[in-house]
Short mmCIF file of C-alpha atoms in Angstrom, two decimals:
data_model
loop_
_atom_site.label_atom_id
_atom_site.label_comp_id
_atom_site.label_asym_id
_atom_site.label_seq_id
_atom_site.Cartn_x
_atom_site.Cartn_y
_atom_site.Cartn_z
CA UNK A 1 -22.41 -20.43 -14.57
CA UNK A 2 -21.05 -17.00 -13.72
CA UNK A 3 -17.81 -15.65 -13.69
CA UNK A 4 -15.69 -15.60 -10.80
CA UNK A 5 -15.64 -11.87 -9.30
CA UNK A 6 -12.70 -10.24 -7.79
CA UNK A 7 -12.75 -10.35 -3.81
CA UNK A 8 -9.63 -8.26 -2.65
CA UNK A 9 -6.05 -7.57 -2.94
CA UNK A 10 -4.16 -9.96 0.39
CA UNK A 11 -0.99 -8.65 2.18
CA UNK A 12 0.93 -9.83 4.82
CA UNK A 13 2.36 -7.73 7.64
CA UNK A 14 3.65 -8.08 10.80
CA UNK A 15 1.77 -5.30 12.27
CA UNK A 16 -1.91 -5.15 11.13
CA UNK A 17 -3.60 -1.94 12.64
CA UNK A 18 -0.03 -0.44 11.77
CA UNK A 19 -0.59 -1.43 8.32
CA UNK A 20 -4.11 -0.03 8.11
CA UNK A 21 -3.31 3.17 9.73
CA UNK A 22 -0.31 3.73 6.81
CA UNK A 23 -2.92 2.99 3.99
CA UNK A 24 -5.91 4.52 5.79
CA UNK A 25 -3.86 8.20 6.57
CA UNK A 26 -1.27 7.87 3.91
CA UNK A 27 -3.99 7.33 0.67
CA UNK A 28 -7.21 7.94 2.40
CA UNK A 29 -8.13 4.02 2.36
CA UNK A 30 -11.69 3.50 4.31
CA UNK A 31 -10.90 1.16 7.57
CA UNK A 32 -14.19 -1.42 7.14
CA UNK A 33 -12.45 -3.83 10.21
CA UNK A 34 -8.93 -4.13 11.72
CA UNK A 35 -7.96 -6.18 14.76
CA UNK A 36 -4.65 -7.25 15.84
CA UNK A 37 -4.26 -9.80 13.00
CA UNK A 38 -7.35 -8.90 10.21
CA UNK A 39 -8.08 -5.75 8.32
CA UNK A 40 -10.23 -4.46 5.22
CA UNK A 41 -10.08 -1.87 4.13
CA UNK A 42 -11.32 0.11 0.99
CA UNK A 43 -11.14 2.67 -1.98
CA UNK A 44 -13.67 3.22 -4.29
CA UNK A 45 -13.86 -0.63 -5.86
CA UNK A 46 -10.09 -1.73 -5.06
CA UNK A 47 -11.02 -3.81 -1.17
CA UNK A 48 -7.49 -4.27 0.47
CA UNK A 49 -6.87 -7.25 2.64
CA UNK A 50 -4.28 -7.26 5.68
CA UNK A 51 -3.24 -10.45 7.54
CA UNK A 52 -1.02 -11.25 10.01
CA UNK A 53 2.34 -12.71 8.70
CA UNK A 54 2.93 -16.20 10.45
CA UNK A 55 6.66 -15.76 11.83
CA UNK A 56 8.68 -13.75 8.73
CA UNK A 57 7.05 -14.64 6.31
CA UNK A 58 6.97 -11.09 5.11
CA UNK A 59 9.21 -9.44 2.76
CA UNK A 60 12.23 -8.11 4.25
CA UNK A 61 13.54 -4.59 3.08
CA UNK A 62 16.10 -5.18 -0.17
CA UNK A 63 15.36 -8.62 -0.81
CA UNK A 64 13.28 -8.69 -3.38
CA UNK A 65 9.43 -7.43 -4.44
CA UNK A 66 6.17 -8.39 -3.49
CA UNK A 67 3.00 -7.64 -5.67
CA UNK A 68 2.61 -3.71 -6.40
CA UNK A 69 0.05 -1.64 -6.06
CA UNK A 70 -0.39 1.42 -7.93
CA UNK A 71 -2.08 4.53 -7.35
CA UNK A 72 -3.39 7.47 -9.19
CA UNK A 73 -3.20 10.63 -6.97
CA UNK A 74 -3.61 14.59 -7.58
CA UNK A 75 -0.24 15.12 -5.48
CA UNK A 76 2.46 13.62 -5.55
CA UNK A 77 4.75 15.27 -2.94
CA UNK A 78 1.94 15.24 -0.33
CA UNK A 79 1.19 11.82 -0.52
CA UNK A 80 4.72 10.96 -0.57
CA UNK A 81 5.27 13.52 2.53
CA UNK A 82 2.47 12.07 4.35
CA UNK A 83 3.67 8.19 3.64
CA UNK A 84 7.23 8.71 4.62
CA UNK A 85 6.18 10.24 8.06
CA UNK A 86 4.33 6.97 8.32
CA UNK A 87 7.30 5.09 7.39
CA UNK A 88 7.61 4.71 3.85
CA UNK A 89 11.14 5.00 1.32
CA UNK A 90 11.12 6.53 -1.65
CA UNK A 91 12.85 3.85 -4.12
CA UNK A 92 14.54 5.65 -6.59
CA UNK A 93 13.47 9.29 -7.27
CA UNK A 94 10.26 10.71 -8.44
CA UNK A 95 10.27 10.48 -12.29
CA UNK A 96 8.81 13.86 -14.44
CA UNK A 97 7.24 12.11 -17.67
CA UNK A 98 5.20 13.99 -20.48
CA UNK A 99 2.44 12.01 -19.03
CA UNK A 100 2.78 12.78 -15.13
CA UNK A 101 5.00 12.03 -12.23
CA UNK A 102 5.84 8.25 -10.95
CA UNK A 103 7.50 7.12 -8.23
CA UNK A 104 8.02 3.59 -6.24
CA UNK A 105 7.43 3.66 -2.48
CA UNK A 106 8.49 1.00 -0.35
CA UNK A 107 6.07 0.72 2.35
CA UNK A 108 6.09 -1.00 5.90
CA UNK A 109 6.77 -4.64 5.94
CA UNK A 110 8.73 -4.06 2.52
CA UNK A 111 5.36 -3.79 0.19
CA UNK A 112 5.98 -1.57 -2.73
CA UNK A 113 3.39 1.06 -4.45
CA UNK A 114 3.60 2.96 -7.41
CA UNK A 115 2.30 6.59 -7.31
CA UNK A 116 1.01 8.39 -10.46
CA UNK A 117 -0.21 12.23 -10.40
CA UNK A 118 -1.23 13.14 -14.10
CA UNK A 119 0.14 16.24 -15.45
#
């Protein structure tokens, strides 16, 4: 019998094509479908699932983390630029390590990411 084999990542939001339009022109995420309460979305092999959050069933900002996602990208400050002008916070400041920069975002509907640029 074979394995089971990863599908996608599943995240709720209140506002779906909002959602995909912070992944898709904040970290270059390919839109495959998005309607008012259903997206997929894609990069390279991670598939990213958005749903419609029944009532508030999403997080709300300072209470708390939902999953993390984390991201390897080649700059830091323009990704960060280009997420906060699509509503993202910077939690905490962008960390300088031997190994790279890091930072925590707090994205719409109170998702967090992690952002990684090697040095």
């Amino acid at each position: 019998m074979a394995a089971a084999s990863f599908r996608w990542i599943l995240q709720m939001h209140k506002d779906v094509p909002k959602a995909a339009r912070f992944y898709s022109e904040g970290l270059d995420f390919t839109v495959d479908v998005c309607t008012l309460r259903w997206a997929e979305l894609q990069s390279g092999p991670l598939k990213l699932a958005l749903m419609q959050s029944p009532n508030d069933h999403v997080l709300q900002k300072g209470m708390g983390y939902s999953s993390l996602l984390s991201f390897t990208v080649k700059d830091i400050n323009q990704t960060m630029t280009k997420l906060m002008a699509l509503g993202a916070e910077l939690d905490g400041p962008i960390k300088y390590e031997i190994h790279g920069k890091v930072a925590s975002v707090r994205c719409i509907d109170g998702h967090m990411l992690g952002l990684y640029e090697p040095a």
